[in-house]
Amino acid sequence: AEPRYQEDLDILREQMGERHPLVATSLNNLANLYQEQGRYVEAEPRYQEALDILREQLGERHPDVATSLNNLANLYVNQGRYVEAEPLYQEALAIYREQLGERHPDVATSLNNLAGLYWAQGNLTQAMSTFQAGLEIEEWHLDLNLATLTDVQQQAYAATLSGTTDWATSLALQDRAANSLGLTTVLRRKGRLLEAGSTSRQRLRDNLTPADQAVLDELAAVQQQLATLTFNPPVNLSSEAYRAQLAQLETTASELEKTLAQRSAVFQADSTPVTLEAVQAQLPSNSVLVEYARYRPLEAQAEPGNRWGNPRYAAYLLFPKGRIEVIDLGDAAEIDAAIQAFVWLLQDQSADFRSPGAAPTARPDVVEQVASDIKTLVFAPITPYLQGTEQLLIAPDGQLNLLPFEALQAEAGGDFLVQEYHISYLSSGRDLLKLDVVAPSANPGVILADPDYATADVRQSRGGSNDVRSADLSRLQFGRLPGTAAEADAIQPLLPNATVLLAAEATENALKQVDAPRILHLATHGFFLADVELPTPNSRGIGVVVNDGALSPAPSQTSVAVENPLLRSGLALAGFNTRNSGSEDGVLTALEAANLNLFGTQLVVLSACETGVGEIANGEGVYGLRRAFALAGAESQLLSLWQVDDFGTQSLMARYYEKLTAGMGRSEALRAVQLEMIAAGGQYSHPFYWAAFILAGDWRSLEDL
């Protein structure tokens, strides 16, 4: 690169003259290269020359001057010349604010750079306050971008924001005073792509009146104008006029948001900024929110090329009275491997978890070691903080999404965690703010079971499907599940007036026509297809890059997905094997499930194989049916993490509904059945049968069942 940069510089000097602004740009590029290579002595004079040219040609207060000041300050920080760097950062920040307004992304970048300087100096108090200011600006831009970009653009934008979420967690682990900052950042950003997708926006539109839809359209148009003006300032507009236009658009957007918030509880819940106080207020008195986060540790005082460490996991604990703890759990690769080994072991029905030292299995040492490893890594570090706690609200991240915490054991051969705690799962603690936002549906339940995969009732045909299938689906064929018919027979008396769809009537068409049933029970085959190029798991969902900053973003390997991961998981319905189900093909992908109308549906039960599995996106959860039914509006989902036994599941489901109708909570009822299976001993006491199912979302009792 160096010869090319040097050649470009020589040509520009010859053609444009020594003092042209493009010469300054070329000097900055060359100096940036030198800085990356650690050639600081060669970089400094080029930065200085570029700064002098820009000041001379563009004036002292031009934004390009501020960028050049930042570049030079970054160099000084990398050299440890902190006293010289600070006034340059301060001057750059003042110029950005003056010329671009208080909320411009360059202002956030400048604040982050300044915060990084304070952190490197050991001044954590000033670093946190400065960082907080930068985060607030980033949050505003995050809202704006997620409201105006397409799904693909949102993912690309999120990939550029990989730094400050990890930075916030790194700060929290270094200083307890940053616990609130770190947890607030995670709560605001984790799972945001899930909530902001086009499917979610369309669901909101469908639940607004025509008049409110018009207001939403007007808001979208204003937000688009605001985004365009913010990121692409007109070159012929004075700074005063630019800031005035920004202020006018911001005021208009705020007024429209206020109007929609007054008319739509869903919009109000989505648009209200997340605060720790609001989340804390939703916690039951005997509970703890366990918010896991996969992050890359940052060390501000380290050498420039060694500031970001390998990915790790951390756990934030939020207590009902506001106390916060944050615990580093260790290397992510080690934890991910332990999760995989444990989940595989849970599916080995010969593995004896209750008495591994004397188990008849040929590998009792393996059972004990694997079970001990995962417990030691992901749960033992938080155990000292859980005294007196009865309920765990767990929001996993990364591969932890695939771990049934209920099956962990406090001691080898001892009780499972399900015997000690009530456990339920959330995508993020932010989910607590959406409880009771939508009134429960009064529509009768729907039970779909025992599809005839060879044939379908074509009379239910309506309209064609434009959904594109994953090519790998062509290899799948399924056989009937006779236990699901008996399951439907056992459940139907407990769900009065429920619509029951069996055999050839259990079609994709019929499922797509459901309208917010109180309960949706689906007993069929589920599938998840892996082996597709997807965004790297090292790339967190949301964060922010410090552009050209002293604290450069965590390295990532962002790639574009070959296909939407929501096309690689789904449910098999009538006619699946022949791909002939009226106008449909009998394959309900997760992408199609996300378009169902389930606002007001209190519970979706996916009594199928691998319905809780999907592609993992750190900070975003599982891109599969769990994500899809949440997008569709369901309050909670009962899902499976691996292929489950047909008749064992039939019994579990019947007993689950009996306890629901007796008034137990959605999570409490599942736990009660699991405890009964453990206590009974025999075949079905093995975690293979009872630990496969987890409850995600609202754990409380159903209303008016």
XYZ file of C-alpha atoms in Angstrom:
705
model
C 0.000 0.000 0.000
C 2.801 2.454 0.824
C 4.121 2.868 -2.761
C 0.572 3.443 -3.999
C -0.126 6.072 -1.327
C 3.184 7.778 -2.068
C 2.487 7.761 -5.815
C -0.967 9.260 -5.258
C 0.562 11.981 -3.073
C 3.180 12.851 -5.684
C 0.573 13.066 -8.465
C -1.731 15.272 -6.406
C 1.104 17.628 -5.508
C 2.101 17.887 -9.163
C -1.419 18.355 -10.520
C -3.126 20.267 -7.691
C -0.319 22.085 -6.000
C 1.374 21.618 -2.648
C -1.461 23.181 -0.593
C -4.562 21.576 -2.060
C -6.958 19.880 0.445
C -6.682 16.612 -1.514
C -2.968 16.649 -0.785
C -3.863 16.817 2.914
C -6.168 13.821 2.492
C -3.373 11.845 0.839
C -0.946 12.838 3.599
C -3.432 11.633 6.212
C -3.815 8.296 4.411
C -0.074 7.767 4.324
C 0.295 8.802 7.969
C -2.510 6.424 8.984
C -0.617 3.595 7.312
C 2.554 4.505 9.171
C 0.656 4.649 12.448
C -0.826 1.185 11.872
C 2.701 -0.092 11.257
C 4.006 1.573 14.415
C 6.154 4.018 12.410
C 5.133 6.938 14.607
C 8.147 9.159 13.892
C 7.356 9.098 10.165
C 3.626 9.578 10.692
C 3.773 12.742 12.815
C 5.209 15.229 10.269
C 2.697 14.092 7.653
C -0.202 14.582 10.077
C 1.156 18.025 10.950
C 1.517 19.022 7.305
C -2.008 17.821 6.505
C -3.410 19.802 9.445
C -1.613 22.975 8.359
C -2.948 22.669 4.793
C -6.522 22.134 5.923
C -6.425 25.051 8.328
C -5.011 27.292 5.620
C -7.379 26.215 2.843
C -10.612 25.449 4.695
C -10.396 27.594 7.802
C -9.747 26.855 11.461
C -13.292 25.560 12.193
C -13.879 23.190 9.289
C -14.934 19.597 10.201
C -12.025 18.217 8.142
C -9.702 20.119 10.445
C -11.327 18.369 13.400
C -10.736 14.981 11.744
C -7.098 15.848 11.208
C -6.784 16.926 14.844
C -8.229 13.563 15.881
C -5.700 11.735 13.733
C -2.791 13.547 15.342
C -4.218 13.040 18.829
C -4.602 9.309 18.156
C -0.926 9.170 17.275
C 0.018 10.887 20.528
C -2.125 8.452 22.536
C -0.439 5.497 20.863
C 2.884 7.009 21.858
C 1.728 7.607 25.429
C 1.854 11.393 24.950
C -1.476 11.902 26.720
C -0.920 15.521 27.812
C -0.373 16.567 24.185
C -3.319 14.524 22.901
C -6.042 15.913 25.185
C -6.210 19.516 23.883
C -6.329 18.213 20.308
C -9.272 15.951 21.127
C -11.007 18.806 22.942
C -10.536 21.165 20.009
C -11.842 18.564 17.546
C -14.896 17.966 19.740
C -15.634 21.698 19.938
C -15.430 22.065 16.143
C -17.734 19.100 15.506
C -20.313 20.422 17.957
C -20.149 23.899 16.499
C -20.350 22.876 12.852
C -22.410 19.656 12.922
C -24.562 19.887 16.026
C -24.608 18.004 19.313
C -25.881 14.683 17.908
C -23.679 14.150 14.869
C -21.893 10.763 14.799
C -18.539 12.543 14.619
C -19.329 14.109 17.995
C -19.856 10.630 19.441
C -16.580 9.459 17.879
C -14.743 12.416 19.362
C -16.250 11.812 22.813
C -15.270 8.139 22.631
C -11.713 9.034 21.691
C -11.517 11.433 24.608
C -12.971 8.803 26.960
C -10.355 6.327 25.738
C -7.640 8.836 26.590
C -8.972 9.269 30.128
C -9.187 5.502 30.558
C -5.602 5.054 29.363
C -4.556 7.655 31.940
C -6.351 5.710 34.675
C -8.994 8.393 35.142
C -11.996 6.039 35.073
C -14.450 8.535 36.560
C -13.915 11.055 33.781
C -13.715 8.256 31.195
C -17.144 6.962 32.227
C -18.879 10.344 32.143
C -17.428 11.149 28.725
C -18.208 7.684 27.415
C -21.776 7.995 28.694
C -22.241 11.154 26.617
C -20.974 9.348 23.533
C -23.253 6.376 24.175
C -26.330 8.596 24.395
C -25.592 10.040 20.955
C -25.002 6.551 19.585
C -28.325 5.398 21.010
C -30.094 8.215 19.184
C -28.407 7.243 15.909
C -29.131 3.583 16.515
C -32.850 4.334 16.813
C -32.732 6.445 13.671
C -30.835 3.925 11.565
C -32.916 0.950 12.638
C -36.042 2.895 11.701
C -34.837 3.866 8.226
C -32.619 1.050 6.929
C -33.557 -2.231 5.285
C -32.912 -5.506 7.132
C -29.668 -6.116 5.237
C -28.506 -2.542 5.825
C -29.351 -2.846 9.515
C -27.120 -5.900 9.829
C -24.305 -4.119 7.998
C -24.718 -1.054 10.195
C -24.742 -3.155 13.362
C -21.534 -4.862 12.217
C -19.822 -1.458 12.165
C -20.902 -0.877 15.767
C -18.897 -3.687 17.308
C -16.790 -1.723 19.776
C -18.536 0.153 22.531
C -20.830 -2.570 23.853
C -17.714 -4.636 24.519
C -15.962 -1.545 25.820
C -18.801 -0.916 28.298
C -18.547 -4.459 29.661
C -14.751 -4.185 29.899
C -15.162 -0.995 31.923
C -17.742 -2.589 34.202
C -15.402 -5.484 34.945
C -12.620 -3.055 35.870
C -14.620 -0.695 38.075
C -17.900 -1.352 39.922
C -18.859 2.266 39.312
C -19.340 1.329 35.637
C -21.765 -1.540 36.363
C -24.823 0.563 35.549
C -23.232 1.900 32.371
C -22.312 -1.592 31.197
C -25.672 -3.211 31.933
C -27.669 -0.317 30.497
C -25.682 -0.577 27.270
C -26.307 -4.327 27.007
C -30.017 -3.961 27.802
C -30.442 -1.265 25.171
C -28.556 -3.037 22.411
C -28.914 -6.773 22.851
C -31.488 -8.164 20.443
C -32.225 -4.810 18.802
C -32.084 -6.232 15.282
C -34.729 -8.740 16.344
C -37.106 -5.933 17.255
C -36.301 -3.584 14.400
C -36.674 -5.861 11.373
C -39.060 -5.106 8.549
C -41.345 -7.914 9.704
C -41.635 -6.281 13.123
C -42.402 -2.895 11.565
C -45.061 -4.451 9.339
C -46.654 -6.148 12.364
C -46.849 -2.736 14.041
C -48.560 -1.274 10.964
C -51.079 -4.107 10.905
C -52.107 -3.307 14.471
C -52.671 0.418 13.900
C -55.765 2.195 12.675
C -55.592 3.697 9.159
C -55.198 7.161 10.714
C -52.318 5.987 12.887
C -50.733 4.225 9.926
C -50.669 7.590 8.177
C -48.875 9.099 11.186
C -46.386 6.211 11.125
C -45.747 6.804 7.416
C -45.178 10.492 8.066
C -42.767 9.653 10.877
C -40.861 7.265 8.605
C -40.519 9.981 5.968
C -39.258 12.534 8.511
C -36.801 10.010 9.969
C -35.475 9.288 6.486
C -34.928 13.004 5.875
C -33.227 13.309 9.239
C -30.932 10.366 8.543
C -30.003 11.715 5.105
C -29.277 15.182 6.448
C -27.274 13.832 9.394
C -25.005 11.530 7.431
C -24.773 13.582 4.238
C -24.698 17.312 5.099
C -25.181 19.523 1.999
C -21.882 21.148 1.047
C -23.521 24.484 0.199
C -25.331 24.864 3.530
C -23.938 27.047 6.306
C -23.406 25.428 9.700
C -26.149 27.615 11.193
C -28.684 26.638 8.531
C -27.642 22.992 8.800
C -28.181 22.891 12.550
C -31.514 24.702 12.179
C -32.775 22.114 9.672
C -31.668 19.294 11.943
C -33.448 20.862 14.909
C -36.664 21.300 12.920
C -36.686 17.686 11.748
C -35.899 16.411 15.244
C -38.789 18.426 16.683
C -41.197 17.146 14.038
C -40.105 13.527 14.608
C -40.473 13.932 18.363
C -44.014 15.281 18.008
C -45.041 12.423 15.703
C -43.520 9.863 18.081
C -45.438 11.395 20.972
C -48.676 11.147 19.000
C -48.092 7.477 18.146
C -47.048 6.629 21.699
C -50.360 8.033 22.966
C -52.299 5.871 20.508
C -50.263 2.644 20.454
C -48.968 0.856 23.539
C -46.743 -1.298 21.301
C -45.109 1.755 19.730
C -44.684 3.370 23.137
C -42.959 0.253 24.494
C -40.665 0.074 21.462
C -39.735 3.758 21.466
C -39.286 4.476 25.182
C -35.588 4.498 26.164
C -34.593 1.548 28.336
C -33.549 2.379 31.879
C -32.303 0.139 34.670
C -35.006 1.500 36.952
C -37.761 0.451 34.551
C -36.357 -3.073 34.101
C -35.734 -3.448 37.829
C -39.335 -2.497 38.609
C -40.572 -5.494 36.588
C -38.515 -8.061 38.522
C -40.391 -10.326 40.959
C -39.239 -9.828 44.539
C -37.516 -13.222 44.784
C -35.860 -13.165 41.374
C -32.608 -12.183 39.662
C -32.140 -11.174 36.041
C -29.070 -12.983 34.677
C -28.010 -11.108 31.548
C -25.210 -12.988 29.794
C -22.985 -11.131 27.329
C -20.347 -12.383 24.911
C -17.755 -9.654 24.552
C -14.184 -8.876 23.504
C -12.166 -7.458 26.407
C -10.466 -4.110 25.883
C -7.353 -2.959 27.682
C -6.796 0.750 27.060
C -3.257 0.810 28.418
C -1.999 -2.012 26.186
C 0.007 -1.591 22.990
C -2.143 -0.448 20.026
C -2.164 -3.857 18.338
C -2.924 -5.766 21.533
C -5.793 -3.832 23.081
C -8.527 -6.316 22.156
C -8.419 -9.784 23.655
C -10.105 -13.009 22.568
C -13.896 -13.264 23.067
C -15.133 -14.009 26.574
C -18.446 -14.330 28.384
C -19.658 -12.164 31.253
C -22.795 -12.280 33.385
C -24.642 -9.222 34.680
C -26.938 -9.785 37.654
C -29.729 -7.296 38.327
C -31.604 -7.621 41.622
C -35.095 -6.274 42.422
C -33.700 -3.580 44.715
C -31.307 -2.299 42.062
C -28.074 -3.995 43.041
C -25.874 -4.931 40.068
C -23.069 -7.451 39.894
C -20.944 -8.267 36.851
C -18.788 -11.389 36.668
C -16.281 -12.426 34.031
C -16.852 -16.096 33.152
C -13.857 -16.833 30.974
C -12.783 -17.679 27.452
C -15.710 -17.959 25.021
C -14.143 -20.736 22.955
C -13.724 -22.905 26.047
C -17.291 -22.227 27.184
C -18.745 -22.861 23.717
C -16.944 -26.214 23.552
C -18.229 -27.141 27.011
C -21.791 -26.261 25.999
C -21.584 -28.433 22.913
C -20.191 -31.388 24.881
C -22.860 -31.049 27.585
C -25.796 -30.754 25.173
C -24.580 -33.819 23.284
C -24.282 -35.686 26.564
C -27.828 -34.761 27.570
C -29.025 -36.517 24.433
C -27.186 -39.734 25.353
C -29.806 -41.738 27.212
C -27.159 -44.117 28.589
C -25.458 -41.307 30.523
C -26.374 -41.433 34.238
C -26.373 -37.921 35.691
C -27.722 -38.802 39.126
C -24.971 -41.176 40.257
C -22.107 -40.877 37.790
C -19.574 -42.452 40.119
C -21.470 -45.743 40.176
C -23.347 -45.531 36.898
C -23.729 -48.615 34.736
C -22.723 -46.579 31.723
C -19.316 -47.339 30.277
C -18.158 -43.764 30.773
C -19.167 -42.396 34.181
C -15.999 -40.310 34.309
C -17.024 -38.525 31.122
C -20.477 -37.685 32.491
C -19.040 -36.281 35.684
C -16.321 -34.297 33.932
C -18.538 -32.760 31.245
C -21.301 -31.857 33.710
C -18.761 -30.391 36.120
C -17.012 -28.358 33.406
C -20.113 -26.563 32.176
C -21.407 -25.835 35.656
C -18.004 -24.508 36.728
C -17.757 -22.240 33.710
C -21.215 -20.674 33.363
C -23.019 -21.001 36.688
C -20.668 -21.567 39.618
C -19.207 -18.021 39.345
C -22.641 -16.452 39.923
C -23.842 -18.907 42.588
C -22.446 -16.910 45.568
C -24.722 -13.998 44.620
C -27.932 -16.075 44.468
C -28.575 -16.758 48.143
C -32.290 -16.423 48.845
C -33.137 -16.310 45.153
C -35.953 -18.531 43.904
C -36.441 -17.396 40.296
C -33.864 -16.919 37.545
C -34.763 -14.861 34.485
C -31.966 -15.835 32.101
C -31.120 -13.828 28.974
C -28.449 -15.885 27.179
C -25.971 -14.763 24.544
C -23.988 -16.675 21.934
C -23.999 -20.462 22.315
C -25.599 -20.127 25.757
C -28.879 -19.865 23.838
C -28.647 -23.631 23.306
C -27.996 -24.560 26.944
C -30.860 -25.806 29.181
C -29.717 -24.382 32.509
C -32.311 -26.553 34.266
C -30.124 -29.614 33.611
C -27.001 -28.211 35.306
C -26.150 -29.750 38.673
C -24.840 -27.942 41.730
C -22.796 -31.032 42.604
C -21.894 -34.123 40.578
C -24.720 -36.612 40.901
C -26.786 -34.129 42.925
C -29.891 -32.085 42.292
C -30.487 -30.353 38.990
C -30.934 -26.578 38.944
C -34.589 -27.095 38.025
C -34.993 -28.543 41.510
C -33.538 -25.402 43.096
C -34.846 -22.539 40.926
C -37.746 -21.464 38.780
C -36.050 -20.755 35.435
C -37.358 -18.957 32.370
C -35.651 -17.311 29.412
C -35.676 -13.878 27.784
C -34.010 -12.530 24.655
C -32.968 -9.569 26.787
C -33.977 -8.106 30.126
C -35.541 -5.378 27.999
C -38.339 -7.886 27.269
C -39.655 -7.228 30.772
C -40.760 -3.769 29.670
C -43.178 -5.296 27.154
C -45.144 -7.389 29.595
C -48.862 -6.522 29.467
C -48.405 -4.108 26.557
C -50.927 -5.983 24.393
C -54.185 -7.238 25.899
C -54.546 -11.045 25.874
C -56.515 -12.364 22.930
C -59.995 -13.749 23.554
C -59.891 -15.878 20.399
C -60.140 -19.645 20.858
C -56.967 -21.687 20.812
C -55.667 -23.620 17.817
C -54.241 -27.146 17.978
C -52.386 -28.444 14.922
C -51.070 -32.001 15.196
C -50.189 -35.207 13.327
C -49.918 -33.713 9.815
C -50.182 -36.127 6.929
C -46.898 -35.285 5.236
C -47.910 -37.166 2.085
C -51.233 -35.440 1.422
C -53.025 -32.199 2.274
C -56.540 -30.790 2.101
C -56.371 -28.523 -0.937
C -59.718 -26.904 -0.124
C -57.912 -24.581 2.271
C -55.856 -23.098 -0.540
C -55.521 -19.327 -0.709
C -53.069 -17.155 -2.642
C -49.568 -18.226 -3.591
C -46.500 -18.064 -1.412
C -43.638 -15.840 -2.467
C -41.328 -17.248 0.195
C -38.072 -18.625 -1.178
C -37.055 -21.941 0.319
C -33.592 -23.017 1.319
C -32.197 -25.326 -1.332
C -31.324 -27.885 1.351
C -35.019 -28.474 2.074
C -35.235 -30.699 -0.984
C -33.436 -33.441 0.922
C -35.904 -33.598 3.815
C -38.660 -36.197 4.201
C -40.638 -36.922 7.377
C -42.737 -39.800 8.720
C -45.979 -39.507 10.715
C -45.817 -38.864 14.460
C -48.675 -40.954 15.887
C -48.072 -39.655 19.410
C -49.044 -36.143 18.336
C -52.621 -37.220 17.548
C -52.965 -38.664 21.042
C -51.397 -35.460 22.361
C -54.082 -33.396 20.628
C -56.808 -35.671 22.052
C -55.430 -35.178 25.567
C -55.116 -31.398 25.234
C -58.393 -30.595 23.485
C -60.649 -31.016 26.573
C -58.415 -28.553 28.423
C -58.780 -25.870 25.722
C -62.528 -25.324 25.260
C -63.635 -24.254 21.772
C -60.156 -24.785 20.332
C -59.883 -25.394 16.601
C -58.222 -28.762 15.966
C -56.368 -29.397 12.694
C -55.254 -32.993 12.138
C -53.838 -35.109 9.317
C -54.631 -33.638 5.886
C -56.206 -30.545 7.484
C -52.985 -29.575 9.289
C -51.862 -27.456 6.369
C -49.670 -24.450 5.881
C -52.664 -22.527 4.517
C -54.670 -23.185 7.675
C -51.832 -22.120 9.955
C -51.261 -18.895 8.034
C -54.912 -17.953 8.543
C -54.860 -18.103 12.344
C -55.751 -14.783 13.951
C -54.118 -14.308 17.345
C -55.425 -17.453 19.039
C -55.187 -17.444 22.817
C -52.921 -20.496 22.616
C -51.284 -21.962 19.506
C -50.177 -25.593 19.919
C -48.129 -27.109 17.082
C -47.234 -30.802 17.316
C -45.197 -31.802 14.285
C -41.653 -32.176 12.980
C -39.417 -29.131 13.235
C -36.140 -28.707 11.393
C -33.003 -26.616 11.463
C -30.526 -26.685 8.580
C -26.959 -25.664 9.355
C -23.915 -25.337 7.102
C -24.475 -21.958 5.529
C -22.116 -19.008 5.465
C -23.452 -16.529 8.004
C -22.128 -13.477 9.845
C -19.226 -14.480 12.056
C -20.140 -15.168 15.705
C -17.268 -12.862 16.701
C -19.269 -9.883 15.435
C -21.542 -8.610 18.196
C -25.024 -7.420 17.426
C -24.703 -3.816 18.471
C -21.860 -1.575 19.558
C -20.014 1.319 17.970
C -16.749 1.711 16.126
C -14.415 4.449 17.233
C -13.538 5.688 13.734
C -9.803 6.152 13.351
C -9.828 6.198 17.125
C -7.256 5.638 19.790
C -9.336 2.632 20.767
C -9.949 0.971 17.418
C -12.892 -1.403 16.999
C -12.651 -5.043 17.934
C -11.517 -6.994 14.882
C -14.278 -8.878 13.121
C -14.792 -10.937 10.006
C -18.098 -9.554 8.849
C -19.586 -11.431 5.916
C -22.875 -11.351 4.097
C -25.219 -14.267 4.711
C -25.705 -16.525 1.728
C -29.403 -16.666 2.577
C -31.685 -15.460 5.340
C -31.144 -17.822 8.307
C -34.877 -17.664 8.999
C -35.281 -19.750 5.837
C -33.272 -22.605 7.336
C -35.567 -23.533 10.207
C -39.248 -24.216 10.323
C -42.093 -26.708 10.677
C -43.250 -29.561 8.451
C -46.995 -29.475 7.718
C -49.432 -31.542 5.666
C -48.143 -32.270 2.165
C -44.524 -31.594 3.173
C -43.045 -34.721 1.577
C -44.620 -34.036 -1.803
C -44.241 -30.242 -1.465
C -47.878 -30.061 -2.473
C -50.275 -28.374 -0.078
C -52.774 -26.494 -2.194
C -51.131 -23.234 -3.178
C -48.408 -23.833 -0.572
C -45.723 -26.481 -0.207
C -46.270 -27.603 3.381
C -43.056 -25.964 4.618
C -43.584 -23.161 7.131
C -40.199 -21.493 7.460
C -39.334 -19.275 10.407
C -39.455 -16.309 8.039
C -43.101 -17.118 7.244
C -43.863 -17.777 10.914
C -42.655 -14.263 11.706
C -45.488 -12.946 9.531
C -48.253 -14.683 11.470
C -50.592 -12.444 13.468
C -49.964 -13.491 17.077
C -50.312 -10.175 18.910
C -52.336 -11.120 21.964
C -51.391 -14.811 21.748
C -50.298 -15.741 25.253
C -48.472 -18.965 24.467
C -47.094 -20.800 21.445
C -46.199 -24.421 22.179
C -43.859 -25.958 19.623
C -44.145 -29.630 20.452
C -41.632 -30.547 17.775
C -37.970 -31.296 17.242
C -35.329 -28.580 17.500
C -37.801 -25.687 17.527
C -35.572 -23.702 19.879
C -32.516 -24.157 17.679
C -31.291 -21.771 15.002
C -28.341 -19.780 13.789
C -26.689 -17.943 16.685
C -25.931 -14.227 16.389
C -24.120 -12.858 19.426
C -26.133 -10.106 21.005
C -29.166 -11.083 18.915
C -30.262 -14.543 20.034
C -31.362 -17.483 17.901
C -32.318 -16.782 14.291
C -34.952 -19.500 14.136
C -38.466 -20.276 15.274
C -37.818 -18.760 18.703
C -37.076 -15.442 17.033
C -39.877 -15.829 14.513
C -42.730 -16.357 16.959
C -41.486 -13.503 19.128
C -41.510 -11.272 16.042
C -45.047 -12.433 15.289
C -46.148 -11.106 18.685
C -46.441 -14.193 20.922
C -45.920 -13.432 24.612
C -44.126 -16.715 25.308
C -42.975 -19.844 23.554
C -42.399 -23.393 24.769
C -39.673 -24.847 22.538
C -37.347 -27.819 22.206
C -33.544 -27.764 21.955
C -33.069 -31.218 20.416
C -34.982 -34.042 18.780
C -37.483 -35.280 21.319
C -39.197 -38.620 21.949
C -42.712 -38.727 20.444
C -44.581 -40.530 23.225
C -42.549 -39.006 26.058
C -43.433 -35.570 24.736
C -47.113 -36.530 24.490
C -47.217 -37.234 28.230
C -45.229 -34.118 29.122
C -47.542 -31.853 27.121
C -50.764 -33.284 28.543
C -49.535 -32.804 32.091
C -48.266 -29.312 31.242
C -51.719 -28.169 30.110
C -53.352 -29.703 33.162
C -51.169 -27.527 35.366
C -51.732 -24.436 33.196
C -55.493 -24.806 33.484
C -55.083 -25.240 37.251
C -53.631 -21.716 37.383
C -49.898 -22.376 37.415
C -47.581 -19.964 35.612
C -46.257 -20.838 32.176
C -42.773 -21.533 33.539
C -43.970 -22.942 36.855
C -46.144 -25.543 35.087
C -43.218 -26.761 32.993
C -41.028 -27.002 36.060
C -43.686 -28.956 37.939
C -43.870 -31.542 35.163
C -40.093 -31.775 34.984
C -39.870 -32.320 38.741
C -42.486 -35.066 38.544
C -40.528 -36.815 35.790
C -37.310 -36.633 37.812
C -38.985 -37.876 40.987
C -40.682 -40.793 39.236
C -37.384 -42.335 38.209
C -37.145 -44.734 35.323
C -36.646 -43.936 31.664
C -38.333 -40.533 31.585
C -36.379 -39.152 34.536
C -33.357 -38.737 32.266
C -32.774 -35.104 31.220
C -32.972 -36.198 27.578
C -36.758 -36.280 28.004
C -37.495 -33.335 30.304
C -34.634 -30.871 29.703
C -35.234 -30.507 25.971
C -38.078 -28.032 26.542
C -37.587 -24.447 27.707
C -39.992 -21.555 28.273
C -39.011 -18.275 26.607
C -40.842 -15.026 27.295
C -43.577 -14.247 29.830
C -43.386 -16.837 32.626
C -46.569 -15.839 34.467
C -49.993 -17.487 34.567
C -52.249 -17.302 31.535
C -55.193 -14.935 31.753
C -58.771 -16.203 31.336
C -57.747 -19.623 30.087
